[in-house]
Short mmCIF file of C-alpha atoms in Angstrom, two decimals:
data_model
loop_
_atom_site.label_atom_id
_atom_site.label_comp_id
_atom_site.label_asym_id
_atom_site.label_seq_id
_atom_site.Cartn_x
_atom_site.Cartn_y
_atom_site.Cartn_z
CA MET A 116 1.79 21.83 -18.52
CA ALA A 117 3.29 18.96 -20.54
CA LYS A 118 2.64 20.39 -23.98
CA GLU A 119 4.09 23.75 -23.04
CA ASN A 120 7.16 22.48 -21.21
CA VAL A 121 8.15 19.24 -22.92
CA VAL A 122 6.32 18.87 -26.25
CA ASP A 123 5.39 22.06 -28.10
CA GLY A 124 7.66 24.28 -30.13
CA VAL A 125 11.10 24.14 -31.75
CA GLN A 126 12.83 24.50 -28.38
CA ASN A 127 11.31 21.19 -27.29
CA ALA A 128 12.54 19.19 -30.28
CA PRO A 129 15.22 17.53 -28.04
CA HIS A 130 12.48 16.53 -25.60
CA ARG A 131 10.41 15.06 -28.43
CA SER A 132 13.40 13.07 -29.59
CA LEU A 133 13.53 11.44 -26.15
CA PHE A 134 9.82 10.68 -26.33
CA HIS A 135 10.52 8.95 -29.64
CA ALA A 136 13.23 7.00 -27.82
CA LEU A 137 10.44 5.78 -25.52
CA GLY A 138 8.49 4.60 -28.53
CA LEU A 139 5.82 7.29 -28.24
CA THR A 140 4.22 8.28 -31.51
CA GLU A 141 3.57 11.89 -32.44
CA GLU A 142 -0.12 11.24 -31.79
CA GLU A 143 0.67 10.08 -28.24
CA GLN A 144 2.89 13.10 -27.66
CA GLN A 145 0.06 15.44 -28.62
CA ARG A 146 -2.33 13.93 -26.08
CA PRO A 147 -2.28 14.84 -22.35
CA LEU A 148 0.54 13.00 -20.57
CA ILE A 149 -0.82 11.19 -17.50
CA GLY A 150 1.65 9.91 -14.94
CA ILE A 151 0.60 6.69 -13.23
CA VAL A 152 2.38 6.31 -9.91
CA SER A 153 2.73 2.58 -9.35
CA SER A 154 3.51 1.28 -5.86
CA TYR A 155 3.83 -2.27 -7.22
CA ASN A 156 6.41 -4.58 -5.68
CA GLU A 157 6.78 -8.26 -4.81
CA ILE A 158 7.36 -7.95 -1.04
CA VAL A 159 4.13 -6.25 0.11
CA PRO A 160 0.99 -8.44 -0.08
CA GLY A 161 -1.12 -5.32 -0.56
CA HIS A 162 0.97 -4.35 -3.59
CA MET A 163 1.54 -7.61 -5.43
CA ASN A 164 -1.60 -7.05 -7.54
CA LEU A 165 -0.90 -3.43 -8.41
CA ASP A 166 0.59 -4.35 -11.79
CA LYS A 167 -2.90 -5.44 -12.85
CA ILE A 168 -4.44 -2.26 -11.41
CA VAL A 169 -1.89 -0.15 -13.27
CA GLU A 170 -2.62 -1.90 -16.59
CA ALA A 171 -6.33 -1.22 -16.09
CA VAL A 172 -5.65 2.44 -15.30
CA LYS A 173 -3.52 2.73 -18.45
CA LEU A 174 -6.38 1.35 -20.50
CA GLY A 175 -8.83 3.79 -18.92
CA VAL A 176 -6.56 6.76 -19.62
CA ALA A 177 -6.04 5.67 -23.24
CA MET A 178 -9.77 5.08 -23.78
CA ALA A 179 -10.42 8.65 -22.65
CA GLY A 180 -7.78 10.14 -24.95
CA GLY A 181 -4.68 10.40 -22.76
CA THR A 182 -1.18 8.96 -22.91
CA PRO A 183 -0.43 6.91 -19.77
CA ILE A 184 3.17 6.75 -18.51
CA VAL A 185 4.11 4.71 -15.44
CA PHE A 186 6.71 5.53 -12.81
CA PRO A 187 7.30 3.89 -9.40
CA ALA A 188 6.89 4.60 -5.70
CA ILE A 189 8.46 2.52 -2.93
CA ALA A 190 6.46 0.73 -0.23
CA VAL A 191 7.22 -1.00 3.08
CA CYS A 192 5.07 -3.82 4.47
CA ASP A 193 4.43 -2.83 8.08
CA GLY A 194 3.59 -6.40 9.04
CA ILE A 195 6.92 -7.76 7.78
CA ALA A 196 8.80 -4.77 9.23
CA MET A 197 7.09 -5.18 12.64
CA GLY A 198 9.06 -5.80 15.81
CA HIS A 199 12.60 -5.12 14.56
CA THR A 200 14.78 -2.36 13.10
CA GLY A 201 12.75 -2.48 9.90
CA MET A 202 9.86 -0.68 11.57
CA LYS A 203 12.07 2.41 11.94
CA TYR A 204 11.86 2.62 8.14
CA SER A 205 8.08 2.55 7.82
CA LEU A 206 6.77 6.01 8.68
CA VAL A 207 9.87 7.64 7.21
CA THR A 208 8.95 6.32 3.76
CA ARG A 209 5.86 8.55 3.70
CA ASP A 210 8.10 11.56 3.07
CA LEU A 211 10.35 9.70 0.63
CA ILE A 212 7.23 8.76 -1.35
CA ALA A 213 5.94 12.33 -1.34
CA ASP A 214 9.32 13.81 -2.27
CA SER A 215 10.15 11.34 -5.04
CA THR A 216 6.69 11.60 -6.60
CA GLU A 217 6.88 15.38 -6.55
CA ALA A 218 10.30 15.19 -8.22
CA MET A 219 9.18 12.78 -10.95
CA ALA A 220 5.91 14.57 -11.68
CA LEU A 221 7.37 18.06 -11.94
CA ALA A 222 10.58 17.01 -13.69
CA HIS A 223 8.61 15.45 -16.55
CA GLY A 224 5.75 17.90 -16.85
CA PHE A 225 2.77 15.57 -16.48
CA ASP A 226 -0.69 16.99 -17.17
CA GLY A 227 -2.38 14.72 -14.64
CA LEU A 228 -1.67 11.84 -12.27
CA VAL A 229 -3.31 8.61 -11.18
CA MET A 230 -1.96 7.40 -7.84
CA VAL A 231 -1.94 3.62 -7.34
CA PRO A 232 -1.05 2.94 -3.68
CA ASN A 233 -2.44 0.52 -1.15
CA CYS A 234 -0.60 0.19 2.11
CA ASP A 235 0.01 2.37 5.13
CA LYS A 236 2.41 5.12 4.05
CA ASN A 237 1.79 5.13 0.32
CA VAL A 238 -1.70 6.58 0.52
CA PRO A 239 -0.79 9.57 2.73
CA GLY A 240 2.56 10.03 1.00
CA LEU A 241 0.88 10.23 -2.40
CA LEU A 242 -1.88 12.50 -1.05
CA MET A 243 0.88 14.82 0.18
CA ALA A 244 2.50 14.70 -3.26
CA ALA A 245 -0.84 15.36 -4.97
CA ALA A 246 -1.27 18.55 -2.96
CA ARG A 247 2.25 19.72 -3.83
CA VAL A 248 2.12 18.97 -7.55
CA ASN A 249 -1.52 20.09 -7.85
CA VAL A 250 -2.38 18.73 -11.27
CA PRO A 251 -5.65 16.78 -11.78
CA THR A 252 -5.23 13.57 -9.78
CA VAL A 253 -7.28 10.47 -8.95
CA PHE A 254 -6.51 7.71 -6.44
CA VAL A 255 -7.22 4.03 -7.00
CA SER A 256 -5.83 1.52 -4.52
CA GLY A 257 -5.16 -2.19 -4.73
CA GLY A 258 -8.02 -3.01 -2.35
CA PRO A 259 -8.34 -4.95 0.90
CA MET A 260 -7.58 -8.61 1.52
CA LEU A 261 -10.42 -11.03 2.16
CA ALA A 262 -10.70 -12.18 5.77
CA GLY A 263 -9.13 -15.48 6.71
CA ARG A 264 -11.09 -18.30 8.34
CA VAL A 265 -10.11 -20.50 11.27
CA GLU A 266 -12.68 -22.93 12.71
CA GLY A 267 -15.42 -21.17 10.78
CA GLN A 268 -14.57 -17.74 12.23
CA LYS A 269 -13.24 -14.85 10.17
CA THR A 270 -9.74 -13.75 11.09
CA SER A 271 -7.28 -11.00 10.20
CA LEU A 272 -3.66 -10.06 10.85
CA SER A 273 -4.45 -8.87 14.38
CA SER A 274 -5.75 -12.39 15.12
CA MET A 275 -2.36 -13.74 14.02
CA PHE A 276 -0.33 -11.46 16.29
CA GLU A 277 -2.62 -12.20 19.23
CA ALA A 278 -2.28 -15.93 18.51
CA VAL A 279 1.45 -15.55 19.15
CA GLY A 280 0.68 -13.99 22.53
CA ALA A 281 -1.71 -16.83 23.33
CA TYR A 282 0.92 -19.38 22.30
CA ASN A 283 3.55 -17.76 24.55
CA ALA A 284 1.05 -17.91 27.42
CA GLY A 285 0.54 -21.63 26.84
CA LYS A 286 -3.02 -21.12 25.58
CA LEU A 287 -2.44 -22.29 21.99
CA THR A 288 -0.85 -25.45 20.59
CA ASP A 289 1.83 -25.63 17.90
CA GLU A 290 -0.72 -27.07 15.50
CA LYS A 291 -3.27 -24.32 16.08
CA LEU A 292 -0.64 -21.59 15.72
CA LYS A 293 0.37 -23.13 12.39
CA GLU A 294 -3.27 -23.16 11.29
CA TYR A 295 -3.56 -19.43 12.04
CA GLU A 296 -0.30 -18.84 10.19
CA CYS A 297 -1.55 -20.56 7.04
CA LYS A 298 -5.13 -19.28 7.00
CA THR A 299 -5.10 -15.72 8.40
CA CYS A 300 -4.00 -13.87 5.24
CA PRO A 301 -5.62 -15.82 2.37
CA THR A 302 -5.36 -13.35 -0.53
CA CYS A 303 -3.39 -10.39 -1.79
CA GLY A 304 -4.54 -6.97 -0.60
CA SER A 305 -4.22 -4.68 2.39
CA CYS A 306 -4.93 -6.60 5.61
CA SER A 307 -8.64 -7.23 6.08
CA GLY A 308 -9.48 -5.13 9.15
CA MET A 309 -9.82 -1.38 9.62
CA TYR A 310 -6.08 -1.02 9.95
CA THR A 311 -4.06 1.95 8.69
CA ALA A 312 -3.99 1.01 5.00
CA ASN A 313 -7.74 0.48 4.77
CA SER A 314 -8.38 3.51 6.97
CA MET A 315 -6.46 5.77 4.60
CA ASN A 316 -7.97 4.20 1.48
CA CYS A 317 -11.45 4.76 2.91
CA LEU A 318 -10.51 8.35 3.71
CA THR A 319 -9.57 8.99 0.06
CA GLU A 320 -13.30 8.56 -0.64
CA ALA A 321 -14.24 10.87 2.23
CA LEU A 322 -11.72 13.48 1.06
CA GLY A 323 -13.08 13.26 -2.48
CA MET A 324 -9.81 11.98 -4.01
CA GLY A 325 -10.94 8.40 -4.73
CA LEU A 326 -13.96 6.96 -6.54
CA ARG A 327 -16.70 5.07 -4.74
CA GLY A 328 -15.47 1.68 -3.53
CA ASN A 329 -11.80 2.63 -3.51
CA GLY A 330 -11.52 1.82 0.18
CA THR A 331 -13.66 -1.31 0.31
CA ILE A 332 -13.84 -3.35 -2.93
CA PRO A 333 -11.68 -6.43 -2.18
CA ALA A 334 -8.40 -6.77 -4.05
CA VAL A 335 -9.44 -10.04 -5.68
CA TYR A 336 -12.79 -8.81 -7.02
CA SER A 337 -13.04 -8.03 -10.72
CA ALA A 338 -14.88 -4.85 -9.73
CA ARG A 339 -11.49 -3.56 -8.60
CA ILE A 340 -10.20 -3.78 -12.19
CA GLU A 341 -13.28 -1.94 -13.43
CA LEU A 342 -12.70 0.74 -10.79
CA ALA A 343 -9.13 1.19 -12.02
CA LYS A 344 -10.34 1.73 -15.59
CA ARG A 345 -12.85 4.30 -14.34
CA ALA A 346 -10.08 6.07 -12.43
CA GLY A 347 -8.09 6.37 -15.65
CA MET A 348 -11.10 7.86 -17.40
CA ALA A 349 -11.89 10.10 -14.44
CA VAL A 350 -8.52 11.85 -14.49
CA MET A 351 -9.14 12.86 -18.11
CA ALA A 352 -12.51 14.34 -17.14
CA LEU A 353 -10.84 16.26 -14.30
CA LEU A 354 -8.28 17.59 -16.77
CA LYS A 355 -11.04 18.97 -19.00
CA GLN A 356 -12.73 20.60 -16.00
CA ASN A 357 -9.39 21.74 -14.51
CA ILE A 358 -10.28 20.32 -11.09
CA ARG A 359 -7.12 19.95 -9.01
CA PRO A 360 -6.25 18.37 -5.64
CA ARG A 361 -6.22 21.64 -3.74
CA ASP A 362 -9.69 22.39 -5.15
CA ILE A 363 -10.80 19.11 -3.56
CA MET A 364 -8.70 18.80 -0.38
CA THR A 365 -10.02 21.96 1.24
CA GLU A 366 -10.40 22.56 4.95
CA ALA A 367 -14.04 21.46 4.71
CA ALA A 368 -13.03 18.24 2.94
CA LEU A 369 -10.42 17.47 5.59
CA MET A 370 -13.07 17.99 8.27
CA ASN A 371 -15.29 15.55 6.35
CA ALA A 372 -12.45 13.02 6.35
CA LEU A 373 -11.93 13.42 10.08
CA THR A 374 -15.66 12.98 10.66
CA VAL A 375 -15.78 9.78 8.60
CA ASP A 376 -12.64 8.63 10.43
CA MET A 377 -14.51 8.90 13.75
CA ALA A 378 -17.57 7.07 12.41
CA LEU A 379 -15.54 4.21 10.90
CA GLY A 380 -13.24 3.80 13.89
CA CYS A 381 -10.09 4.21 11.84
CA SER A 382 -6.50 3.55 12.87
CA THR A 383 -4.84 6.02 15.23
CA ASN A 384 -2.27 6.53 12.47
CA SER A 385 -4.83 8.65 10.65
CA MET A 386 -4.05 11.24 13.33
CA LEU A 387 -0.50 11.36 12.00
CA HIS A 388 -1.41 11.34 8.33
CA LEU A 389 -4.38 13.72 8.13
CA PRO A 390 -2.45 16.59 9.79
CA ALA A 391 0.49 15.95 7.43
CA ILE A 392 -1.81 15.99 4.38
CA ALA A 393 -3.51 19.12 5.68
CA HIS A 394 -0.09 20.73 6.13
CA GLU A 395 0.65 20.22 2.42
CA CYS A 396 -2.73 21.78 1.59
CA GLY A 397 -2.02 24.85 3.71
CA VAL A 398 -4.59 23.85 6.34
CA GLU A 399 -3.94 23.45 10.06
CA LEU A 400 -5.47 20.29 11.49
CA ASN A 401 -4.52 19.89 15.15
CA LEU A 402 -5.46 17.37 17.80
CA ASP A 403 -7.85 19.77 19.53
CA ILE A 404 -9.98 19.83 16.37
CA ALA A 405 -10.07 16.03 16.45
CA ASN A 406 -11.68 15.96 19.90
CA LYS A 407 -14.25 18.57 18.89
CA ILE A 408 -15.29 16.50 15.88
CA SER A 409 -15.22 13.28 17.91
CA ALA A 410 -17.53 14.84 20.51
CA LYS A 411 -20.31 15.26 17.95
CA THR A 412 -19.66 12.27 15.67
CA PRO A 413 -21.13 8.86 16.56
CA ASN A 414 -19.07 5.71 16.03
CA LEU A 415 -21.04 3.57 13.56
CA CYS A 416 -18.65 0.71 12.73
CA HIS A 417 -16.72 -1.88 14.74
CA LEU A 418 -14.48 -3.45 12.14
CA ALA A 419 -11.55 -5.63 13.20
CA PRO A 420 -9.71 -5.18 15.51
CA ALA A 421 -12.56 -3.40 17.33
CA GLY A 422 -15.11 -6.06 16.31
CA ARG A 423 -15.65 -9.17 14.25
CA THR A 424 -16.54 -7.57 10.91
CA TYR A 425 -14.16 -6.97 8.03
CA MET A 426 -13.65 -4.82 4.95
CA GLU A 427 -15.58 -7.23 2.72
CA ASP A 428 -18.54 -6.82 5.10
CA LEU A 429 -18.33 -3.03 4.91
CA GLU A 430 -18.32 -3.23 1.11
CA GLU A 431 -21.45 -5.40 1.11
CA ALA A 432 -23.15 -3.01 3.53
CA GLY A 433 -22.73 -0.09 1.13
CA GLY A 434 -19.17 1.02 1.79
CA VAL A 435 -17.88 4.43 2.79
CA TYR A 436 -20.62 6.29 0.93
CA ALA A 437 -23.27 4.48 3.01
CA VAL A 438 -21.46 5.56 6.19
CA MET A 439 -21.35 9.13 4.86
CA ASN A 440 -25.04 8.97 4.07
CA GLU A 441 -25.78 7.99 7.68
CA LEU A 442 -23.63 10.89 8.92
CA ASN A 443 -25.38 13.27 6.56
CA ARG A 444 -28.73 12.39 8.14
CA LYS A 445 -27.43 14.26 11.20
CA GLY A 446 -25.95 17.08 9.09
CA LEU A 447 -22.37 16.19 10.02
CA LEU A 448 -20.80 16.55 6.57
CA ASN A 449 -20.14 19.44 4.24
CA THR A 450 -21.93 18.16 1.15
CA ASP A 451 -20.81 21.00 -1.11
CA CYS A 452 -17.20 19.79 -1.35
CA MET A 453 -15.99 18.96 -4.86
CA THR A 454 -14.66 15.45 -5.61
CA VAL A 455 -12.81 13.57 -8.36
CA THR A 456 -16.15 12.51 -9.83
CA GLY A 457 -16.67 16.11 -10.89
CA ARG A 458 -19.66 16.16 -8.56
CA THR A 459 -20.10 17.22 -4.95
CA VAL A 460 -20.10 14.97 -1.90
CA GLY A 461 -23.85 15.44 -1.60
CA GLU A 462 -24.43 14.35 -5.19
CA ASN A 463 -22.14 11.33 -4.76
CA ILE A 464 -23.79 9.91 -1.65
CA ALA A 465 -27.43 10.77 -2.48
CA ASN A 466 -28.47 7.24 -3.48
CA CYS A 467 -26.15 5.15 -1.31
CA PRO A 468 -28.23 3.57 1.46
CA ASN A 469 -27.03 1.55 4.41
CA LEU A 470 -27.64 -2.06 3.34
CA ASN A 471 -26.81 -3.74 6.65
CA PRO A 472 -27.49 -2.01 9.99
CA GLU A 473 -25.50 -4.73 11.76
CA ILE A 474 -22.31 -3.65 9.94
CA ILE A 475 -23.01 0.09 9.70
CA ARG A 476 -25.06 1.14 12.69
CA PRO A 477 -27.87 3.61 11.90
CA ILE A 478 -27.20 7.11 13.18
CA GLU A 479 -29.93 6.62 15.82
CA ASN A 480 -28.24 3.48 17.22
CA PRO A 481 -24.45 4.01 17.19
CA TYR A 482 -21.87 2.01 19.09
CA SER A 483 -21.17 5.24 20.94
CA GLU A 484 -22.28 8.86 20.64
CA THR A 485 -18.65 9.91 20.27
CA GLY A 486 -16.07 9.04 17.63
CA GLY A 487 -13.68 6.12 17.42
CA ILE A 488 -10.55 8.13 18.25
CA ALA A 489 -9.83 10.22 21.35
CA VAL A 490 -7.02 12.68 22.04
CA LEU A 491 -5.78 12.73 25.64
CA LYS A 492 -3.82 15.55 27.26
CA GLY A 493 -2.33 16.09 30.69
CA ASN A 494 0.99 16.49 32.45
CA LEU A 495 2.24 13.26 30.82
CA ALA A 496 1.30 14.44 27.31
CA PRO A 497 1.05 18.26 27.36
CA GLU A 498 0.73 18.45 23.56
CA GLY A 499 -1.46 15.37 23.22
CA SER A 500 -1.66 11.62 22.74
CA VAL A 501 -4.01 9.39 20.76
CA VAL A 502 -6.07 6.27 21.49
CA LYS A 503 -8.47 4.20 19.39
CA ARG A 504 -11.37 4.51 21.84
CA SER A 505 -13.64 2.22 19.82
CA ALA A 506 -11.20 -0.69 20.36
CA VAL A 507 -10.89 -0.25 24.15
CA LEU A 508 -12.78 -2.57 26.49
CA PRO A 509 -15.34 -0.69 28.64
CA GLU A 510 -13.55 -1.59 31.87
CA MET A 511 -10.33 0.03 30.59
CA LEU A 512 -11.78 3.39 29.56
CA VAL A 513 -10.65 4.64 32.98
CA HIS A 514 -7.56 3.00 34.45
CA GLN A 515 -4.98 3.78 37.11
CA GLY A 516 -1.90 1.75 37.82
CA PRO A 517 1.85 1.66 38.43
CA ALA A 518 4.22 2.46 35.59
CA ARG A 519 6.44 -0.30 34.20
CA VAL A 520 9.06 1.70 32.31
CA PHE A 521 11.07 0.61 29.25
CA ASP A 522 13.35 2.61 26.98
CA CYS A 523 12.67 0.53 23.87
CA GLU A 524 10.11 -1.87 22.46
CA GLU A 525 12.40 -4.91 22.71
CA ASP A 526 12.83 -4.56 26.49
CA ALA A 527 9.07 -4.24 26.99
CA GLN A 528 8.42 -7.27 24.79
CA ALA A 529 10.91 -9.37 26.75
CA ALA A 530 9.23 -8.43 30.05
CA ILE A 531 5.77 -9.26 28.69
CA ASN A 532 6.93 -12.62 27.32
CA ALA A 533 8.60 -13.44 30.66
CA GLY A 534 5.35 -12.86 32.55
CA LYS A 535 6.69 -9.82 34.39
CA ILE A 536 3.73 -7.58 33.50
CA LEU A 537 0.86 -7.99 35.94
CA ALA A 538 -2.81 -7.04 36.00
CA GLY A 539 -3.19 -3.34 36.76
CA ASP A 540 0.16 -2.29 35.32
CA VAL A 541 0.71 0.59 32.89
CA VAL A 542 3.48 -0.30 30.45
CA VAL A 543 5.45 2.79 29.34
CA ILE A 544 7.62 2.48 26.22
CA ARG A 545 9.65 5.59 25.41
CA TYR A 546 12.40 6.74 23.04
CA GLU A 547 10.32 5.33 20.18
CA GLY A 548 8.93 8.66 18.90
CA PRO A 549 9.53 10.25 15.48
CA ARG A 550 12.88 11.67 16.64
CA GLY A 551 13.82 9.25 19.40
CA GLY A 552 13.17 5.98 17.59
CA PRO A 553 13.76 7.40 15.13
CA GLY A 554 10.84 6.64 12.88
CA MET A 555 8.08 6.17 15.49
CA ARG A 556 7.79 2.39 15.44
CA GLU A 557 4.42 0.63 15.72
CA MET A 558 3.96 -1.45 18.88
CA LEU A 559 1.79 -4.28 17.56
CA ASN A 560 3.95 -7.03 19.06
CA PRO A 561 3.64 -5.89 22.71
CA THR A 562 -0.02 -4.89 22.42
CA SER A 563 -0.92 -8.21 20.79
CA ALA A 564 1.06 -10.11 23.41
CA ILE A 565 -0.86 -8.34 26.17
CA MET A 566 -4.19 -9.21 24.53
CA GLY A 567 -3.18 -12.76 23.68
CA MET A 568 -2.06 -13.42 27.27
CA GLY A 569 -5.44 -12.34 28.61
CA LEU A 570 -4.27 -9.02 30.10
CA GLY A 571 -6.25 -6.74 27.79
CA SER A 572 -8.86 -6.02 30.44
CA SER A 573 -6.31 -5.00 33.08
CA VAL A 574 -3.13 -3.59 31.49
CA ALA A 575 -2.63 -0.31 29.61
CA LEU A 576 0.26 0.69 27.36
CA ILE A 577 1.59 4.21 26.76
CA THR A 578 4.25 5.20 24.24
CA ASP A 579 5.73 8.13 22.35
CA GLY A 580 5.78 5.70 19.44
CA ARG A 581 2.63 4.60 17.67
CA PHE A 582 0.40 1.61 17.12
CA SER A 583 -0.60 -0.50 14.18
CA GLY A 584 -4.18 -0.16 13.09
CA ALA A 585 -4.39 -3.81 14.14
CA THR A 586 -3.83 -2.87 17.79
CA ARG A 587 -6.72 -2.99 20.23
CA GLY A 588 -6.94 -2.24 23.93
CA ALA A 589 -6.06 0.70 26.20
CA CYS A 590 -3.05 1.67 24.09
CA ILE A 591 -2.17 5.37 24.08
CA GLY A 592 0.38 6.48 21.49
CA HIS A 593 1.85 9.62 19.93
CA VAL A 594 2.68 11.00 23.41
CA THR A 595 4.05 14.47 22.71
CA PRO A 596 6.55 15.89 23.52
CA GLU A 597 8.42 12.63 23.14
CA ALA A 598 11.20 11.52 25.48
CA ALA A 599 13.95 12.42 23.00
CA SER A 600 12.62 15.99 22.90
CA GLY A 601 12.59 16.34 26.68
CA GLY A 602 8.96 15.37 27.21
CA PRO A 603 7.59 14.28 30.62
CA ILE A 604 7.32 10.66 29.45
CA GLY A 605 11.12 10.66 29.69
CA VAL A 606 11.09 11.21 33.48
CA VAL A 607 8.46 8.63 34.45
CA GLU A 608 9.96 6.31 37.07
CA GLU A 609 9.20 2.66 37.79
CA GLY A 610 6.17 2.44 40.05
CA ASP A 611 4.85 5.97 39.46
CA LEU A 612 1.07 5.96 39.34
CA ILE A 613 -0.50 6.92 36.01
CA ARG A 614 -4.19 7.68 35.54
CA ILE A 615 -5.87 7.34 32.14
CA ASP A 616 -9.37 8.77 31.64
CA ILE A 617 -10.40 8.25 28.01
CA PRO A 618 -13.96 9.69 28.33
CA GLY A 619 -12.43 12.69 30.10
CA ASN A 620 -9.63 13.00 27.50
CA THR A 621 -6.91 13.12 30.16
CA ILE A 622 -3.67 11.29 30.96
CA GLU A 623 -1.86 12.18 34.16
CA LEU A 624 1.36 11.22 35.92
CA LEU A 625 0.32 11.21 39.58
CA VAL A 626 3.37 12.80 41.15
CA GLU A 627 3.52 16.17 42.89
CA GLU A 628 3.93 19.15 40.59
CA GLY A 629 7.17 20.18 42.27
CA VAL A 630 8.62 16.67 41.96
CA LEU A 631 7.81 16.55 38.23
CA ALA A 632 9.31 20.02 37.70
CA GLU A 633 12.51 18.99 39.48
CA ARG A 634 12.82 15.82 37.40
CA LEU A 635 12.36 17.75 34.16
CA LYS A 636 14.89 20.39 35.25
CA HIS A 637 17.63 17.78 35.46
CA PHE A 638 16.48 15.58 32.58
CA VAL A 639 18.98 14.93 29.77
CA PRO A 640 17.40 12.80 27.01
CA LYS A 641 19.31 9.77 25.83
CA LYS A 642 20.92 10.02 22.40
CA LYS A 643 21.42 7.29 19.81
CA GLU A 644 24.20 6.94 17.28
CA LEU A 645 22.52 7.35 13.88
CA SER A 646 23.58 7.34 10.26
CA GLY A 647 22.07 7.60 6.80
CA TYR A 648 18.47 8.57 6.19
CA LEU A 649 17.39 7.99 9.80
CA LYS A 650 19.95 10.57 10.98
CA ARG A 651 18.61 13.17 8.55
CA TYR A 652 15.02 12.26 9.41
CA ALA A 653 15.57 12.57 13.18
CA ALA A 654 17.11 16.01 12.70
CA GLN A 655 14.17 17.33 10.68
CA VAL A 656 11.02 15.64 11.98
CA SER A 657 8.39 17.34 14.14
CA GLY A 658 6.42 15.73 16.96
CA GLY A 659 3.56 13.27 16.66
CA ALA A 660 1.00 15.92 17.60
CA THR A 661 1.71 17.82 14.39
CA GLY A 662 1.78 14.79 12.10
CA ALA A 663 5.52 14.05 12.23
CA VAL A 664 6.12 16.35 9.27
CA LEU A 665 9.61 17.28 8.14
CA ASN A 666 10.73 20.83 8.92
#
């Protein structure tokens, strides 16, 4: 592409003059031009090391005979954006990242791309862009953070948010809260549990778009620099073989990713991002498919927040390929799918054993026979809702209680902090969906407060918004249709009984059918005054059940 459009021939002499302005020699112009999409910035802990990753990628590309050229992608830190207006700008960046990368890649005629993301929206946004641009592409992330340590116990960001809840409940001193604050996030990297960033980075391996270890090698390990060099070399090999993203991200590969998702116990946000990626690949991936795969896929890992193991532990146990090898023993993967290694999934995972059955459960001894994510439907969520089943306490898998209704996250948080939420309640937070928020905010503050105050075994939370990967408990998100689109969650009244049955995949508002119909008949959703990008986003975005894609 590059040589034809921007280098070769008399007509491209003006283009070559601009390459000379960049300091590129004629020799460099004659080599394949490889765009390196750098998500580096100085505000996201998971991205502060990406300058070093990018330099290593550049070296790998050059060693293999290409000309590396860097351009940027934005990134939002979900943790810093949490609990205020900033969180409205998190999910929406996924589409900005995809759009801007598409524009840069196609405007400048790159022959191949190396994507260097790390955190929540960059990985799916760049996977979406890879499918659109469809030139040989490899992913290499910045890697996960090492776990923190407090009193000899490993900790992660979810521990920090729950510590705030414990403090507000009078269960933690000022000194102990400060200790958590200073020790929970000890290195650069994506936060150390199986949160959204690490979920999506692991799924690049399952999809075949990232090399082995991309999801699990810690950010501070030198092996991460080596991986980046190999990614630079790998894109040149893909170019020679003409293997492109849509050759890799097939329907079968997406089903593999969803299967690995269930085994790992990934963030519920993967159920927003995988359908959006599939959409760009021309594949339909709906929530019904998710339950079918979950029904036959055992959950093999309980990484934080579901358990007390972390990304560094998964890496030492053999990483994503070891999990895939366990799944393959039951024939749950399509091993013929092509990958960025130039080999198939089956060839990649053939000699990758499970090195620690305490971290990765053997297929014969899973945490559960069904996957880590469940999709619930019913009259409260006719098009679906999502829960991280692997992070729900056994006593909360089935729960019935009175609705405590709030029209925004802030009001719910204030009620929780004031001790107004009682054992047995079902907290309902609405008008926080993709359109109603807009931007589908994560609810880590209220969920962590509930857990930190000791209510995790007796209180559920339902929202048309979403949850951080750091959330645990009976927290059901992505309720679709959302309140702003006229969904039933918008007519729930204070005190209505709600029944949640996670094993049965149902969520029901226990009011008479005629009463619900009458409420919906007269329901006029609340509207918010919007401006700028959020106004455009709200006008274009689809529901959570279809991945919150832009129409």
